[in-house]
JSON list of C-alpha atoms and ligand atoms in Angstrom, two decimals:
[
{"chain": "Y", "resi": 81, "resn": "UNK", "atom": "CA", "xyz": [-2.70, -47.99, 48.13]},
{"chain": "Y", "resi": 82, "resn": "UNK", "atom": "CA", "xyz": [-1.60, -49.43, 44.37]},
{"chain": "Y", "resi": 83, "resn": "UNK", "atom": "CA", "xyz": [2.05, -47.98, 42.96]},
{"chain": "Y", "resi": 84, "resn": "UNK", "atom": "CA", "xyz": [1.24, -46.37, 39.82]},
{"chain": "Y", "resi": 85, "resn": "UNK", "atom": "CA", "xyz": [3.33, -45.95, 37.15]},
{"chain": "Y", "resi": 86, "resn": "UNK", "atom": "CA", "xyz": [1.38, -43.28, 35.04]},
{"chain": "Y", "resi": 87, "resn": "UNK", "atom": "CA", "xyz": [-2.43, -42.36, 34.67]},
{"chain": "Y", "resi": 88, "resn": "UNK", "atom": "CA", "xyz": [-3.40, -41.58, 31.05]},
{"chain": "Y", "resi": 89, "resn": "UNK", "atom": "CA", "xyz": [-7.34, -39.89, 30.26]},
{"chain": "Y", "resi": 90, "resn": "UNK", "atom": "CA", "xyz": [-8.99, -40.96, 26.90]},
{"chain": "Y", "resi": 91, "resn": "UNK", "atom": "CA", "xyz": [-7.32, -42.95, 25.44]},
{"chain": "Y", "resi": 92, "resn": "UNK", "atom": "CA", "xyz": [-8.48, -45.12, 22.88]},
{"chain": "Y", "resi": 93, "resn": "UNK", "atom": "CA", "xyz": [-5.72, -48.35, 22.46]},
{"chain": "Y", "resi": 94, "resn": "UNK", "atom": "CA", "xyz": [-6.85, -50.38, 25.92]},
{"chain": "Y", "resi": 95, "resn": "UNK", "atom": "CA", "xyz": [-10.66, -50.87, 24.83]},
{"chain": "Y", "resi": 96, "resn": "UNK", "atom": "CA", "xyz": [-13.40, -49.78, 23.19]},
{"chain": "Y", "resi": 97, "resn": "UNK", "atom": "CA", "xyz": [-14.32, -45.89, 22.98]},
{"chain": "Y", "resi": 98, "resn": "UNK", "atom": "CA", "xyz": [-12.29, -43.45, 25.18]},
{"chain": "Y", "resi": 99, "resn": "UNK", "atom": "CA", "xyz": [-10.71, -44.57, 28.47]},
{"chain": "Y", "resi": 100, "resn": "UNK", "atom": "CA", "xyz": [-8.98, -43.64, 31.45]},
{"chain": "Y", "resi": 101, "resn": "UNK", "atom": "CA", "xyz": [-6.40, -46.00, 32.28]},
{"chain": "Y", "resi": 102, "resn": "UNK", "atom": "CA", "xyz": [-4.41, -46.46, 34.94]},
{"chain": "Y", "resi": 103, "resn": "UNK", "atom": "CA", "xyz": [-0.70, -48.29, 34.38]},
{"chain": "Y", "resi": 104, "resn": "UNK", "atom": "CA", "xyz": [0.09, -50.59, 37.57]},
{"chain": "Y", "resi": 105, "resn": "UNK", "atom": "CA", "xyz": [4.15, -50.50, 38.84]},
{"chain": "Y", "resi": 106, "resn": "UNK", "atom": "CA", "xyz": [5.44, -54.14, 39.39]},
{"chain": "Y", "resi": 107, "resn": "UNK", "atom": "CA", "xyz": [5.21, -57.44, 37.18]},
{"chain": "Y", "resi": 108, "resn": "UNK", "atom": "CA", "xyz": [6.49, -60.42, 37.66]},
{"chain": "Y", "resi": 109, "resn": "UNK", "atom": "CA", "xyz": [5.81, -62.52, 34.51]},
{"chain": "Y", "resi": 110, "resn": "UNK", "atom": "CA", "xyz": [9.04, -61.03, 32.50]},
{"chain": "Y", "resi": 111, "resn": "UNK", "atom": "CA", "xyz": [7.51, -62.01, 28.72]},
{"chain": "Y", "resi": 112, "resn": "UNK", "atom": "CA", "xyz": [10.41, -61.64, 26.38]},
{"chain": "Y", "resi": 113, "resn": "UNK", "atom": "CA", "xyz": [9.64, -58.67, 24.30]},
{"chain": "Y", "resi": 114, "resn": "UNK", "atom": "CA", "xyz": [7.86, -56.66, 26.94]},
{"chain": "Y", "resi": 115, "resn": "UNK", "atom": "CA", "xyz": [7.18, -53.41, 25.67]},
{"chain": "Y", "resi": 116, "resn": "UNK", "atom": "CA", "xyz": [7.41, -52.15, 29.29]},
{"chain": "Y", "resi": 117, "resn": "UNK", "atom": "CA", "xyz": [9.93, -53.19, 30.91]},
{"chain": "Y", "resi": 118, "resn": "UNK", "atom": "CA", "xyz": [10.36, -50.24, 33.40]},
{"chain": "Y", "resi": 119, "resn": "UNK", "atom": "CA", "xyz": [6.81, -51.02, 34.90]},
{"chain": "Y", "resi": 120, "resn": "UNK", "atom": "CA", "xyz": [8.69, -54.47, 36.24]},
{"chain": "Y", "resi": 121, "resn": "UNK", "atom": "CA", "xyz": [9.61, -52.87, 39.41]},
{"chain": "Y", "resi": 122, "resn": "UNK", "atom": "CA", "xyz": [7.22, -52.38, 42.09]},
{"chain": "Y", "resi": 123, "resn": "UNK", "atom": "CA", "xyz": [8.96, -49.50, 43.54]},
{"chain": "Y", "resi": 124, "resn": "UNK", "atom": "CA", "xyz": [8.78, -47.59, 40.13]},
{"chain": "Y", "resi": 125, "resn": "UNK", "atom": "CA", "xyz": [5.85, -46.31, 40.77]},
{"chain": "Y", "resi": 126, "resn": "UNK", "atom": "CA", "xyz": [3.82, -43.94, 43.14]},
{"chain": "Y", "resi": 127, "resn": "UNK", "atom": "CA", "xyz": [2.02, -45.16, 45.76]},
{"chain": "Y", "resi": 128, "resn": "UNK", "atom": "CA", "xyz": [-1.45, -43.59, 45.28]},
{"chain": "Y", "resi": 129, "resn": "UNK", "atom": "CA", "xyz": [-4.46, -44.12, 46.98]},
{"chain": "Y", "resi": 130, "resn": "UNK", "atom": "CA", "xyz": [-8.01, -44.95, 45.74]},
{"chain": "Y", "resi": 131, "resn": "UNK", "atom": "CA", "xyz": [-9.47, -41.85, 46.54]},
{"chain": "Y", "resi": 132, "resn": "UNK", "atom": "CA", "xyz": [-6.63, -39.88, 44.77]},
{"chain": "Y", "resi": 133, "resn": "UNK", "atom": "CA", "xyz": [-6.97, -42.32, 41.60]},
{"chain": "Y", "resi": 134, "resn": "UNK", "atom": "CA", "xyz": [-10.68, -41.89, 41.30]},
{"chain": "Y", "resi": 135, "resn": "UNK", "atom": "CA", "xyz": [-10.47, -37.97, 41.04]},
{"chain": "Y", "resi": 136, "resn": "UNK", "atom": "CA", "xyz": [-8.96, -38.66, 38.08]},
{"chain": "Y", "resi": 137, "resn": "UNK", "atom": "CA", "xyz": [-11.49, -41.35, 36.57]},
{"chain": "Y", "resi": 138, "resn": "UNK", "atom": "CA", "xyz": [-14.29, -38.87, 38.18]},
{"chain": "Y", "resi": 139, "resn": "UNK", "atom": "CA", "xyz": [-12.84, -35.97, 36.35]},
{"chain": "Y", "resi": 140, "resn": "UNK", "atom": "CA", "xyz": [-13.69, -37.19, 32.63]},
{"chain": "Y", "resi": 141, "resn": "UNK", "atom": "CA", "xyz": [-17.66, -38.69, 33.00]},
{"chain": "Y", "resi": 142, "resn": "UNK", "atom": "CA", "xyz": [-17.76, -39.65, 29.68]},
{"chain": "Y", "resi": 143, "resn": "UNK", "atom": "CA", "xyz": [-14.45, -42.69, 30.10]},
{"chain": "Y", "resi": 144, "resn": "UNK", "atom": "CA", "xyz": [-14.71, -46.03, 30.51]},
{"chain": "Y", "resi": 145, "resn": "UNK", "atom": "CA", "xyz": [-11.96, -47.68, 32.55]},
{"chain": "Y", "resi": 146, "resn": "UNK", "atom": "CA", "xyz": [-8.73, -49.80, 32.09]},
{"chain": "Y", "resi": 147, "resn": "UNK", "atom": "CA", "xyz": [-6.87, -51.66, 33.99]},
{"chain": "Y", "resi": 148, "resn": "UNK", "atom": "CA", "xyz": [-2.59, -52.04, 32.66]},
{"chain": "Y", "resi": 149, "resn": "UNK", "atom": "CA", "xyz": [0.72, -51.82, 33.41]},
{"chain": "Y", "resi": 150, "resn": "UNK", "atom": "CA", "xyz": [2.84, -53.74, 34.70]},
{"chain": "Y", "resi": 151, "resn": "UNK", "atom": "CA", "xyz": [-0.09, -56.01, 35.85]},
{"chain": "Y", "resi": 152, "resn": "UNK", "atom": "CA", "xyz": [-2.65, -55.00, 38.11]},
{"chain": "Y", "resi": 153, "resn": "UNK", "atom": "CA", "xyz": [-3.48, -58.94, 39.42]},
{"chain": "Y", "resi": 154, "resn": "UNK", "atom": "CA", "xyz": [0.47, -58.64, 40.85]},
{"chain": "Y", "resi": 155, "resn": "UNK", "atom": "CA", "xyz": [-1.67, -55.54, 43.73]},
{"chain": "Y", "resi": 156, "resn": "UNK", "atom": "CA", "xyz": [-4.78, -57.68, 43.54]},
{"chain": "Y", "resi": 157, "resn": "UNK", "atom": "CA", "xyz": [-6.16, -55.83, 47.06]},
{"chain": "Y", "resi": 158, "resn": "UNK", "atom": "CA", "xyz": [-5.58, -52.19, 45.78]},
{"chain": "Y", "resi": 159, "resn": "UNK", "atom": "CA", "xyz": [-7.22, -53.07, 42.49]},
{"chain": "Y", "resi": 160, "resn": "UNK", "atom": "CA", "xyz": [-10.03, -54.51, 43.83]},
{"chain": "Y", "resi": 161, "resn": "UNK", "atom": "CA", "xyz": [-10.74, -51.56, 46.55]},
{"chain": "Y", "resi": 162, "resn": "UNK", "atom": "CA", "xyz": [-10.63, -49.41, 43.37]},
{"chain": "Y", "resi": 163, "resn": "UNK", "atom": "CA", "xyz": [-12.41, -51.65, 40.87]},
{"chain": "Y", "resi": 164, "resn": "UNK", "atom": "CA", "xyz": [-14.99, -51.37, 43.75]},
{"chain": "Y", "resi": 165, "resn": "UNK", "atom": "CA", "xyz": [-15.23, -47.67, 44.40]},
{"chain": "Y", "resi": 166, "resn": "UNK", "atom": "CA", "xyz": [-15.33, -47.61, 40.21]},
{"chain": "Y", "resi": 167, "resn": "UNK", "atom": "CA", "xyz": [-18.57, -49.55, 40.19]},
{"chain": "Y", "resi": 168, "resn": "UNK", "atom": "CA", "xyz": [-20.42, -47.95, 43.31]},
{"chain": "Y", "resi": 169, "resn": "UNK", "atom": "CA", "xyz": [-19.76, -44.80, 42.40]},
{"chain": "Y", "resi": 170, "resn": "UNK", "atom": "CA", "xyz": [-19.63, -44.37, 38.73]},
{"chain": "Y", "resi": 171, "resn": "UNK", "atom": "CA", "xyz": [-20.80, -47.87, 36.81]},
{"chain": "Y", "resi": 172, "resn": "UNK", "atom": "CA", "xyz": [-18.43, -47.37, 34.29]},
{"chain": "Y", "resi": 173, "resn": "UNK", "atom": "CA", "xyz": [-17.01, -50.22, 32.51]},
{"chain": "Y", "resi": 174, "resn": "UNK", "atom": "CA", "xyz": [-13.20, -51.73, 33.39]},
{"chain": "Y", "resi": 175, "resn": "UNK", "atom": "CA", "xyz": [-10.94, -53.38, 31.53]},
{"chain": "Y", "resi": 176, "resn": "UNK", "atom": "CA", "xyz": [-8.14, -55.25, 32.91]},
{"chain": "Y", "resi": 177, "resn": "UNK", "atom": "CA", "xyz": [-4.43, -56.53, 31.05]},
{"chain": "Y", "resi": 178, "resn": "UNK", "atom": "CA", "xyz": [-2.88, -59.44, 32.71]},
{"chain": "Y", "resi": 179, "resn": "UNK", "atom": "CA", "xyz": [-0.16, -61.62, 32.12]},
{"chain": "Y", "resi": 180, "resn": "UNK", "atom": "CA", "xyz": [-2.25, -64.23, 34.49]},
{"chain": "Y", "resi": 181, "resn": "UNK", "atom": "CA", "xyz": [-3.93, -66.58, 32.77]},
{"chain": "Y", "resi": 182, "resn": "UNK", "atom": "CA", "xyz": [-7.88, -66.66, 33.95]},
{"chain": "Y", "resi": 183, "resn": "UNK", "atom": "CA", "xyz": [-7.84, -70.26, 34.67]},
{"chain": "Y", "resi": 184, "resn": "UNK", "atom": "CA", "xyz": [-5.46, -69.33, 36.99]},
{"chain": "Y", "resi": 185, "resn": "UNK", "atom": "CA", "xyz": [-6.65, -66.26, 38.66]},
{"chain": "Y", "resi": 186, "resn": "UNK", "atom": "CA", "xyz": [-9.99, -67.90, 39.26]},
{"chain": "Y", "resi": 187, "resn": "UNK", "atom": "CA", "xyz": [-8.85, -69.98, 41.92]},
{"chain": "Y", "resi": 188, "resn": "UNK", "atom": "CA", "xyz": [-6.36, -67.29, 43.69]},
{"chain": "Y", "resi": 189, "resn": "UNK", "atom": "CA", "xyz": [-8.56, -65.76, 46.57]},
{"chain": "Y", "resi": 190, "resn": "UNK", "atom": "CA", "xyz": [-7.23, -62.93, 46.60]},
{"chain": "Y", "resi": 191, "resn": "UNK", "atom": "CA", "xyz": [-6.98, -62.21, 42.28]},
{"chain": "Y", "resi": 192, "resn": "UNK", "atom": "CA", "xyz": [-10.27, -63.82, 42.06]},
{"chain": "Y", "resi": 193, "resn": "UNK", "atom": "CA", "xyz": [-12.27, -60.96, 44.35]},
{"chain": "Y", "resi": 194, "resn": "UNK", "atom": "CA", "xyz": [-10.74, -58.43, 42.08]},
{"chain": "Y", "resi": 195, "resn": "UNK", "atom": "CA", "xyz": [-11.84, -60.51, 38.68]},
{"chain": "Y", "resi": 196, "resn": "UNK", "atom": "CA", "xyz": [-15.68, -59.98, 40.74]},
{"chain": "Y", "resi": 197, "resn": "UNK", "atom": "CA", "xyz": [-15.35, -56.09, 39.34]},
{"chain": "Y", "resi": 198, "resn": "UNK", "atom": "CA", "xyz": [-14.07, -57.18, 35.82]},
{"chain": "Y", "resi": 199, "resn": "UNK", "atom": "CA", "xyz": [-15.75, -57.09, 32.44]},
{"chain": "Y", "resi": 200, "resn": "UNK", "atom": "CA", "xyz": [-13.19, -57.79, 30.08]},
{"chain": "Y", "resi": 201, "resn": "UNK", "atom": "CA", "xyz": [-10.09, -59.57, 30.93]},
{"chain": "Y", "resi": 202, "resn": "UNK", "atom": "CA", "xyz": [-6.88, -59.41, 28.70]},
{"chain": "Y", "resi": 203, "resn": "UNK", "atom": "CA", "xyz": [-5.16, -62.63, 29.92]},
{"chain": "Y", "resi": 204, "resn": "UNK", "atom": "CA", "xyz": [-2.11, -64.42, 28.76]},
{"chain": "Y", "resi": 205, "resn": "UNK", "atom": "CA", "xyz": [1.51, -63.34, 28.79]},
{"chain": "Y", "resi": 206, "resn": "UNK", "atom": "CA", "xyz": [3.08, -61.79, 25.68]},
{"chain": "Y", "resi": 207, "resn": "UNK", "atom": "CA", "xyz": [4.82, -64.06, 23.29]},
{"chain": "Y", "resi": 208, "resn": "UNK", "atom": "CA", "xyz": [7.10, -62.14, 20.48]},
{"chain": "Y", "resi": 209, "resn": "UNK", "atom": "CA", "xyz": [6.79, -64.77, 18.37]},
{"chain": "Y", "resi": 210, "resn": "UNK", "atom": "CA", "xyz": [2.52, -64.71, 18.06]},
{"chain": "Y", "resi": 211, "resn": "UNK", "atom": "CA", "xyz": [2.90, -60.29, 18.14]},
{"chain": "Y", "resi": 212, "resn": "UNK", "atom": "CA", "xyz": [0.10, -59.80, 15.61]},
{"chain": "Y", "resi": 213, "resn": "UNK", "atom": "CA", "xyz": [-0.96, -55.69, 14.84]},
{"chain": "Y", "resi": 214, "resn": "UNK", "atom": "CA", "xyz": [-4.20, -56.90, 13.71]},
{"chain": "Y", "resi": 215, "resn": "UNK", "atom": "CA", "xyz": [-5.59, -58.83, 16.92]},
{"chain": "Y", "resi": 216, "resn": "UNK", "atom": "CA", "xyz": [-7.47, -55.56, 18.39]},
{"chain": "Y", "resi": 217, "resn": "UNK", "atom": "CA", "xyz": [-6.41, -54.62, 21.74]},
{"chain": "Y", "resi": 218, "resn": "UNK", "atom": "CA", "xyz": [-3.79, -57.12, 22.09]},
{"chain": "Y", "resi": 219, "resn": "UNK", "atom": "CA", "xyz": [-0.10, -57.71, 21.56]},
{"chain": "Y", "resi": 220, "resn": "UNK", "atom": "CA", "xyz": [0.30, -61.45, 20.51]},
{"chain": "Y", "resi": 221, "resn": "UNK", "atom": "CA", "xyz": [-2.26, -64.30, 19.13]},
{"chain": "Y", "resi": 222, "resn": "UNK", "atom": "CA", "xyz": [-2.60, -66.26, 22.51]},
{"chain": "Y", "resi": 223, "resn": "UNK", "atom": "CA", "xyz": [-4.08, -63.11, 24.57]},
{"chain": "Y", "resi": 224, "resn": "UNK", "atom": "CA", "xyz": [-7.73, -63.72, 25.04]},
{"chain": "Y", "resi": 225, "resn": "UNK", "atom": "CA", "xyz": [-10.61, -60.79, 25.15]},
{"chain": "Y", "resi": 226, "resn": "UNK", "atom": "CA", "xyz": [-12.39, -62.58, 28.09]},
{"chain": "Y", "resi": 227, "resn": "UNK", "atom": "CA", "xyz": [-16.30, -61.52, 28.99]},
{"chain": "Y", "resi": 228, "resn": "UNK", "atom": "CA", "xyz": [-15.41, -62.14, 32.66]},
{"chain": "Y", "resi": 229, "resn": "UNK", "atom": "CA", "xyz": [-18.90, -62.03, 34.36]},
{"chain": "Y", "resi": 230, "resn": "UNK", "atom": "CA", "xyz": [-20.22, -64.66, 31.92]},
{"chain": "Y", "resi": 231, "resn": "UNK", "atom": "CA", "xyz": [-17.40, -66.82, 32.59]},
{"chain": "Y", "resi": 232, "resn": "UNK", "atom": "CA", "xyz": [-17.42, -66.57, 36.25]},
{"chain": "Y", "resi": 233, "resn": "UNK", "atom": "CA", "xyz": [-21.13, -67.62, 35.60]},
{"chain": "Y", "resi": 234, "resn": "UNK", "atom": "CA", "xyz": [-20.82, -70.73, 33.42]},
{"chain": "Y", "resi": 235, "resn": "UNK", "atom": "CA", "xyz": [-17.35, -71.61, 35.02]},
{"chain": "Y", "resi": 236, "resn": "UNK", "atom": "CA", "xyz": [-15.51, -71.54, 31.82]},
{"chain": "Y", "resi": 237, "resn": "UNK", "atom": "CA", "xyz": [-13.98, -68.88, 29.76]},
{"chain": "Y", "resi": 238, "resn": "UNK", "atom": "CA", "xyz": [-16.46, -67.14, 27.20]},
{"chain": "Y", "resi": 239, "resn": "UNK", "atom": "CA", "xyz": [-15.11, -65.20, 25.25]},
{"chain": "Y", "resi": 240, "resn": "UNK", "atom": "CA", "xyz": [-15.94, -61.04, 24.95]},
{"chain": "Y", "resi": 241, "resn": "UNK", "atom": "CA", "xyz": [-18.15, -60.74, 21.81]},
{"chain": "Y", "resi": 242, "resn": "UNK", "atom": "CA", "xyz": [-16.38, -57.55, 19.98]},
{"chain": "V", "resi": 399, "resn": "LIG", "atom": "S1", "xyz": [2.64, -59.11, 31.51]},
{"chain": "V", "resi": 399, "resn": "LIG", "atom": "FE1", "xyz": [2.79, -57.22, 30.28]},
{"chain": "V", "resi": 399, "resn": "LIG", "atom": "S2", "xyz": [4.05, -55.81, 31.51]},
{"chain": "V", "resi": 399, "resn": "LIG", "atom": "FE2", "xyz": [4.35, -57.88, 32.36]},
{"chain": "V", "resi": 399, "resn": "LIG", "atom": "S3", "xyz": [6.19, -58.66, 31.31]},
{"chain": "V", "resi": 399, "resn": "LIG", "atom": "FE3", "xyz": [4.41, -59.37, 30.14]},
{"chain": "V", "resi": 399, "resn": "LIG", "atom": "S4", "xyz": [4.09, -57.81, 28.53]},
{"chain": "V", "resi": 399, "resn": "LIG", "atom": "FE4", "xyz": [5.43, -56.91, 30.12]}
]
């Protein structure tokens, strides 16, 4: 099960070309300046499981997959059932936001089976004082687009080619 705050279908703002994402409840990093504040709380959102979350990304063949919220390494296990049902079933491409840092994540057990089902990682917290409109897909300067498979391979962070 994964509390969900909200599902949205195609959009275009978390990733390249049209998307289905789905907004994790619960956070714990607290970045000043969060412009989601309401997704802090765990018990904001509806539980949901995968099956009832993948009618939805089934529903639009055509959409990639992201990954927000809230942040969806704070319900690694749910994320990574999903993330796993995503792949097997459709192959579509996921996108995940994190305020985790990859380093970090890497060496969690439990955050690090659900980076396994990852392409791009949007790591970092958000810092107010690096919010820059022009870094695509990102709030601030120090959030990273991360090609996660290729890092996992060379055991360092490479970075997504846009
Ligand atoms: S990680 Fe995202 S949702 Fe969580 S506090 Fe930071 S900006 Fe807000």
């Amino acid at each position: 099960m994964i509390s969900v705050i909200k599902i949205v279908e195609d959009t275009t703002v978390d990733g390249p070309g049209f998307r289905t994402t789905v907004y994790a409840a619960g956070c714990p990093n607290a970045c000043p300046g969060c412009h989601n504040p309401q997704s802090w709380d765990i018990e904001a959102g509806t539980l949901m499981t995968t099956e009832e979350i993948m009618q939805v990304i089934r529903a639009d063949e055509f959409a990639d997959v992201t990954f927000s919220g809230g942040d969806p390494m704070f319900q690694p296990e749910g994320f990574a059932e999903l993330a796993e049902a995503v792949k097997r079933e459709t192959g579509k491409n996921i996108w995940c936001y994190t305020g985790y840092k990859f380093e970090r994540l890497r060496h969690d057990r439990r955050q690090a089976e659900l980076l396994q089902y990852i392409d791009v990682l949007v790591d970092g917290p958000y810092v107010e004082s690096l919010r820059d409109r022009d870094v695509l897909f990102r709030g601030s300067r120090n959030q990273r687009l991360i090609d996660v498979q290729a890092s996992l391979r060379e055991g360092e962070v490479v970075l997504y080619a846009q």
